[in-house]
Amino acid sequence: MPRYIQLHILTSYPPSNLNRDDTGRPKTAVVGGSERLRISSQSLKRAWRTSDIFESVLKGHIGTRTKEMGVHVYQNLTKQGVSEKNAREWAKTIASQFGKLKSDKKNEGGEDLHVEQLVHFNPEEEQAIAALVNQLVATQEAPTDEDLKLLRKQHSAADIAMFGRMLASSPAFNTEAAVQVAHAVTVHKAAVEDDYFTAVDDLNKGETDQGAAHIGETGFGAGVFYLYLCIDRALLLKNLGGDTELTKQALKALLHAVTKVSPTGKQNSFASRAYAGYVLAEKGDQQPRTLAQAFLKPVNDTDTLNRAVTELNRQRNNFNTVYGDCADAVQEFNVEAGTGSLSEVAEFIVE
């Protein structure tokens, strides 16, 4: 089984603001001396992880990322008749197994039930917590040290297996990510533009024009984005406890998500949902490498997507000429040319 799968994806987005910076404008990056639009890997991974595709294909094998598990436990205990004092104390004890609590004392924000950092709970840990809650309700006795061994190193959470997790207070239970995701950037120069807009009050129907009830502006940009992913298939299989079938399901779900799911930023304003126009998949045991170098010189062509496909493959061929074949096998689909298919690429990456 080849160890690495590499995905090179080109997606054309119309005017959009999928991933905002601290000022509310689309994120950017300077590449090859020119400004490009950018979508961060964090934004992409969250969109995929929380997508309907992951939920349907990997149902029961998705983790929960939260700071508020202690709140959830507390509410479950009190609803089932445990006293407020015991429920709070026991919930704090349970939450603290996964990280340092934000506060030592009860306050209005309930921060004594929150851990300081987001924790990605796997299904096995959630089941263990639920079982412990049921035990506490039944016995009305505080949990023992043995009861509080809730962390699980081996689990079936496909999203954690793919994207990893870090527990600063319990590093033995960390999971190394099997999927590395680059920031997506446009293959060409791109400018952030501003949309000036007004809103009119529907009840303002006087004889004179009273003007707009609201005036604002929002940034947007459009372009063809290159996205690179590197998947360590052997590590993914290990992270999932050697479950071959679940590993295949995870790979297929990932491929479907990365080619179909867009980040949710400003979707109501721009409806900028897009499917990938081109995918090149490679697999082999060779050291992986991105093909982002193909776009250091920004594409300057009215037929941007097809030109990007040409430049991507030119770069791949040049790497192969200099270094020898950088993969053992390849598979692609091209929407513009009407060649290949998503199902063919999906079967290719799980073989």
Coordinates of C-alpha atoms in Angstrom, one line a residue:
M1 CA 0.0 0.0 0.0
P2 CA 1.6 3.3 -1.1
R3 CA 2.1 5.5 2.0
Y4 CA 1.3 9.0 0.6
I5 CA -1.6 10.4 -1.3
Q6 CA -1.2 14.0 -2.6
L7 CA -4.2 16.0 -3.9
H8 CA -3.7 19.1 -6.1
I9 CA -7.0 20.9 -6.5
L10 CA -8.1 23.9 -8.6
T11 CA -11.4 25.6 -7.7
S12 CA -12.9 28.7 -9.3
Y13 CA -14.8 31.0 -6.9
P14 CA -17.0 33.8 -8.0
P15 CA -17.1 37.1 -5.9
S16 CA -16.9 35.9 -2.3
N17 CA -15.6 36.5 1.2
L18 CA -15.1 33.0 2.4
N19 CA -12.5 33.6 5.0
R20 CA -12.2 37.0 6.7
D21 CA -9.3 38.7 8.4
D22 CA -9.6 40.8 11.6
T23 CA -11.0 43.7 9.5
G24 CA -13.7 41.6 7.8
R25 CA -11.9 41.6 4.4
P26 CA -10.9 38.5 2.5
K27 CA -7.6 37.0 3.7
T28 CA -4.6 37.6 1.3
A29 CA -1.0 36.5 0.9
V30 CA 1.9 37.8 -1.2
V31 CA 3.2 35.0 -3.5
G32 CA 5.8 35.5 -6.1
G33 CA 5.7 39.3 -5.4
S34 CA 2.0 39.7 -6.1
E35 CA -1.0 39.8 -3.8
R36 CA -3.3 36.7 -3.9
L37 CA -6.5 35.9 -2.2
R38 CA -6.2 33.2 0.5
I39 CA -8.4 30.7 2.3
S40 CA -6.7 29.4 5.5
S41 CA -6.4 25.7 6.1
Q42 CA -8.2 26.1 9.5
S43 CA -11.2 27.5 7.7
L44 CA -11.2 24.7 5.1
K45 CA -10.8 21.9 7.6
R46 CA -13.6 23.2 9.8
A47 CA -15.9 23.4 6.7
W48 CA -15.1 19.9 5.8
R49 CA -15.3 18.5 9.3
T50 CA -18.7 19.9 10.0
S51 CA -20.1 19.2 6.5
D52 CA -23.1 17.1 5.8
I53 CA -20.8 14.8 3.8
F54 CA -18.7 14.0 6.9
E55 CA -21.9 13.6 9.0
S56 CA -23.5 11.1 6.6
V57 CA -20.5 9.1 5.5
L58 CA -18.7 9.0 8.9
K59 CA -21.7 9.0 11.3
G60 CA -20.6 7.8 14.7
H61 CA -17.0 8.5 13.9
I62 CA -16.9 12.2 14.3
G63 CA -15.5 14.0 17.4
T64 CA -16.9 17.0 19.2
R65 CA -14.7 20.1 19.7
T66 CA -15.6 22.2 22.7
K67 CA -14.5 24.0 25.9
E68 CA -17.9 23.4 27.5
M69 CA -18.1 19.6 28.2
G70 CA -18.2 20.5 31.9
V71 CA -21.3 22.6 31.3
H72 CA -22.9 19.7 29.4
V73 CA -22.1 17.2 32.2
Y74 CA -23.4 19.6 34.9
Q75 CA -26.7 20.1 33.1
N76 CA -27.1 16.4 32.6
L77 CA -26.5 15.7 36.3
T78 CA -28.9 18.4 37.6
K79 CA -31.6 17.3 35.2
Q80 CA -31.4 13.8 36.6
G81 CA -31.7 14.9 40.2
V82 CA -28.2 15.4 41.4
S83 CA -27.8 18.3 43.8
E84 CA -26.4 21.5 42.4
K85 CA -23.4 21.4 44.6
N86 CA -22.4 17.8 43.7
A87 CA -23.3 18.3 40.1
R88 CA -21.0 21.3 39.8
E89 CA -18.1 19.6 41.7
W90 CA -18.3 16.4 39.8
A91 CA -18.6 18.2 36.4
K92 CA -15.5 20.2 37.2
T93 CA -13.6 17.1 38.2
I94 CA -14.6 15.4 34.9
A95 CA -13.8 18.4 32.7
S96 CA -10.4 18.9 34.4
Q97 CA -9.3 15.5 33.1
F98 CA -9.1 17.1 29.7
G99 CA -7.5 20.4 30.5
K100 CA -7.0 23.2 33.0
L101 CA -10.2 24.9 34.1
K102 CA -10.6 28.6 33.2
S103 CA -11.6 29.5 36.8
D104 CA -11.3 27.9 40.2
K105 CA -14.5 29.6 41.5
K106 CA -18.1 29.7 40.4
N107 CA -18.9 32.9 38.4
E108 CA -21.7 34.2 36.2
G109 CA -20.0 32.9 33.1
G110 CA -19.7 29.4 34.4
E111 CA -16.0 29.5 33.6
D112 CA -15.3 27.0 36.4
L113 CA -16.9 24.5 34.2
H114 CA -14.9 25.5 31.1
V115 CA -11.5 24.2 30.1
E116 CA -9.0 26.9 28.9
Q117 CA -8.5 25.4 25.4
L118 CA -10.8 23.7 22.9
V119 CA -10.7 20.0 23.4
H120 CA -11.5 17.6 20.5
F121 CA -13.4 14.7 22.3
N122 CA -13.5 11.4 20.4
P123 CA -16.7 9.3 20.5
E124 CA -15.1 6.8 22.9
E125 CA -14.4 9.6 25.4
E126 CA -17.9 11.0 25.0
Q127 CA -19.4 7.5 25.6
A128 CA -17.1 7.1 28.7
I129 CA -18.3 10.4 30.1
A130 CA -22.0 9.5 29.4
A131 CA -21.5 6.2 31.2
L132 CA -19.9 7.9 34.2
V133 CA -22.7 10.5 34.4
N134 CA -25.3 7.6 34.5
Q135 CA -23.2 5.9 37.3
L136 CA -23.1 9.1 39.3
V137 CA -26.8 9.6 39.0
A138 CA -27.4 6.0 40.1
T139 CA -24.9 5.9 43.0
Q140 CA -25.0 9.6 44.1
E141 CA -21.3 9.1 45.0
A142 CA -18.3 11.1 43.8
P143 CA -16.2 9.5 41.0
T144 CA -13.1 7.6 42.0
D145 CA -9.7 8.0 40.4
E146 CA -10.4 4.9 38.4
D147 CA -13.7 6.3 37.1
L148 CA -11.9 9.4 35.9
K149 CA -9.6 7.6 33.5
L150 CA -11.7 9.0 30.6
L151 CA -9.0 9.9 28.0
R152 CA -8.7 7.4 25.1
K153 CA -5.5 7.2 23.0
Q154 CA -7.1 4.7 20.6
H155 CA -10.3 5.9 19.0
S156 CA -12.5 5.9 15.9
A157 CA -12.9 9.6 15.3
A158 CA -12.0 10.0 11.7
D159 CA -11.7 13.8 11.9
I160 CA -9.2 13.6 14.8
A161 CA -7.3 10.9 12.9
M162 CA -7.1 13.1 9.9
F163 CA -6.5 16.6 11.4
G164 CA -5.0 15.6 14.8
R165 CA -5.5 17.0 18.3
M166 CA -3.3 18.4 21.0
L167 CA -3.9 18.2 24.7
A168 CA -1.3 20.4 26.4
S169 CA -2.0 18.8 29.9
S170 CA -2.1 15.2 28.6
P171 CA 0.3 14.9 25.6
A172 CA 0.3 11.1 25.8
F173 CA -3.2 11.3 24.4
N174 CA -2.3 13.6 21.4
T175 CA -3.1 12.4 17.9
E176 CA -0.7 13.4 15.1
A177 CA -2.5 14.6 12.0
A178 CA -2.5 12.2 9.1
V179 CA -3.7 15.0 6.7
Q180 CA -1.7 18.1 6.0
V181 CA -3.6 21.0 4.4
A182 CA -2.0 24.0 2.8
H183 CA -3.7 27.4 2.6
A184 CA -5.5 27.8 -0.7
V185 CA -4.2 30.8 -2.8
T186 CA -5.2 32.2 -6.1
V187 CA -3.1 31.2 -9.1
H188 CA -3.2 34.8 -10.4
K189 CA -3.0 38.3 -9.0
A190 CA -6.1 39.2 -7.2
A191 CA -7.5 42.4 -5.7
V192 CA -9.8 42.8 -2.7
E193 CA -12.7 45.0 -3.8
D194 CA -15.4 46.7 -1.8
D195 CA -19.1 46.4 -2.2
Y196 CA -20.9 49.5 -1.1
F197 CA -24.5 48.8 -0.1
T198 CA -27.5 50.4 1.4
A199 CA -30.6 49.0 3.1
V200 CA -34.0 50.7 2.9
D201 CA -36.6 50.8 5.7
D202 CA -39.7 49.1 4.4
L203 CA -42.0 51.1 6.6
N204 CA -40.5 54.4 5.5
K205 CA -43.1 55.3 2.9
G206 CA -43.3 59.1 3.3
E207 CA -43.8 61.5 0.5
T208 CA -40.2 62.5 0.5
D209 CA -37.3 60.2 0.0
Q210 CA -35.8 59.7 3.5
G211 CA -32.7 57.9 2.1
A212 CA -31.2 54.6 3.3
A213 CA -31.7 53.2 6.8
H214 CA -28.3 51.7 6.7
I215 CA -25.1 52.1 4.7
G216 CA -22.2 49.8 4.7
E217 CA -19.5 48.0 2.7
T218 CA -18.0 44.6 2.6
G219 CA -14.9 43.3 0.9
F220 CA -14.9 40.5 -1.7
G221 CA -12.7 38.9 -4.3
A222 CA -12.8 36.3 -7.0
G223 CA -10.4 33.8 -8.5
V224 CA -9.1 30.3 -9.2
F225 CA -7.5 28.8 -6.1
Y226 CA -4.8 26.1 -5.8
L227 CA -5.1 23.8 -2.8
Y228 CA -2.7 21.1 -1.8
L229 CA -3.2 18.2 0.6
C230 CA -0.8 15.5 1.7
I231 CA -2.3 12.4 3.3
D232 CA -0.2 9.9 5.2
R233 CA -2.4 6.9 4.6
A234 CA -0.3 4.6 6.8
L235 CA -0.6 7.1 9.7
L236 CA -4.4 7.5 9.1
L237 CA -4.8 3.7 9.3
K238 CA -2.8 3.6 12.5
N239 CA -4.8 6.5 14.0
L240 CA -8.0 4.5 13.3
G241 CA -6.7 1.4 15.0
G242 CA -6.0 -0.5 11.9
D243 CA -9.6 -0.3 10.7
T244 CA -9.2 -0.6 6.9
E245 CA -12.8 -0.1 6.0
L246 CA -13.1 3.0 8.2
T247 CA -9.9 4.4 6.7
K248 CA -11.4 4.0 3.2
Q249 CA -14.6 5.7 4.2
A250 CA -12.6 8.6 5.7
L251 CA -10.5 9.0 2.6
K252 CA -13.6 9.1 0.4
A253 CA -15.4 11.5 2.7
L254 CA -12.4 13.8 2.6
L255 CA -12.2 13.8 -1.2
H256 CA -15.9 14.5 -1.5
A257 CA -15.7 17.3 1.0
V258 CA -12.6 19.0 -0.4
T259 CA -14.1 19.0 -3.9
K260 CA -17.6 20.0 -3.0
V261 CA -17.7 22.0 0.3
S262 CA -16.9 25.7 0.6
P263 CA -16.3 27.6 3.8
T264 CA -19.4 29.3 5.0
G265 CA -18.2 32.9 5.2
K266 CA -20.7 35.4 3.7
Q267 CA -22.5 32.7 1.7
N268 CA -25.8 34.4 2.2
S269 CA -24.4 37.5 0.6
F270 CA -22.5 35.9 -2.3
A271 CA -23.8 32.3 -2.8
S272 CA -20.2 31.5 -3.6
R273 CA -20.5 27.7 -3.4
A274 CA -18.2 25.9 -5.9
Y275 CA -17.1 22.5 -6.9
A276 CA -13.5 21.8 -7.8
G277 CA -12.8 22.2 -11.5
Y278 CA -9.7 20.1 -11.6
V279 CA -8.1 17.4 -9.3
L280 CA -4.8 15.7 -9.7
A281 CA -4.2 12.8 -7.3
E282 CA -0.9 11.1 -6.8
K283 CA 0.2 8.2 -4.7
G284 CA 3.5 6.6 -3.8
D285 CA 6.1 6.2 -1.1
Q286 CA 8.3 9.1 -2.4
Q287 CA 8.8 12.3 -0.3
P288 CA 5.8 14.5 -1.0
R289 CA 6.0 18.0 -2.5
T290 CA 3.6 20.7 -3.3
L291 CA 3.2 22.1 -6.9
A292 CA 2.6 25.6 -5.7
Q293 CA 5.8 26.6 -7.5
A294 CA 3.8 26.4 -10.7
F295 CA 2.1 29.7 -9.7
L296 CA 5.0 31.8 -8.4
K297 CA 4.6 33.6 -11.7
P298 CA 1.0 34.6 -11.6
V299 CA -1.2 33.2 -14.4
N300 CA -2.2 36.0 -16.8
D301 CA -4.7 34.5 -19.2
T302 CA -8.4 35.0 -19.9
D303 CA -8.7 31.2 -19.8
T304 CA -7.4 31.1 -16.3
L305 CA -8.5 27.6 -15.2
N306 CA -7.2 25.7 -18.2
R307 CA -4.0 27.7 -18.1
A308 CA -3.6 26.8 -14.5
V309 CA -4.1 23.1 -15.3
T310 CA -1.3 23.4 -18.0
E311 CA 1.1 25.1 -15.6
L312 CA 0.4 22.6 -12.8
N313 CA 1.2 19.6 -15.0
R314 CA 4.2 21.4 -16.5
Q315 CA 5.6 21.8 -13.0
R316 CA 4.8 18.2 -12.1
N317 CA 6.6 17.0 -15.3
N318 CA 9.6 19.2 -14.5
F319 CA 9.9 17.8 -11.0
N320 CA 9.8 14.3 -12.4
T321 CA 12.5 15.1 -14.9
V322 CA 14.9 16.5 -12.3
Y323 CA 14.2 14.2 -9.3
G324 CA 12.8 11.1 -11.0
D325 CA 9.1 10.2 -10.7
C326 CA 7.7 11.8 -7.5
A327 CA 4.8 9.4 -7.4
D328 CA 4.0 5.9 -8.6
A329 CA 0.6 6.5 -10.0
V330 CA -1.7 9.4 -10.9
Q331 CA -5.4 10.0 -11.5
E332 CA -7.2 13.2 -12.5
F333 CA -10.5 14.7 -13.5
N334 CA -11.0 17.9 -15.4
V335 CA -14.5 19.5 -15.5
E336 CA -13.6 21.9 -18.3
A337 CA -12.4 19.0 -20.5
G338 CA -15.1 16.7 -19.3
T339 CA -12.6 14.0 -18.6
G340 CA -12.2 11.6 -15.6
S341 CA -14.6 11.5 -12.6
L342 CA -14.8 12.0 -8.9
S343 CA -15.7 8.3 -8.4
E344 CA -12.5 7.3 -10.3
V345 CA -10.3 9.4 -8.2
A346 CA -12.1 8.2 -5.0
E347 CA -11.4 4.5 -6.0
F348 CA -7.8 5.5 -6.9
I349 CA -7.0 6.9 -3.4
V350 CA -8.4 3.9 -1.5
E351 CA -6.8 1.1 -3.6

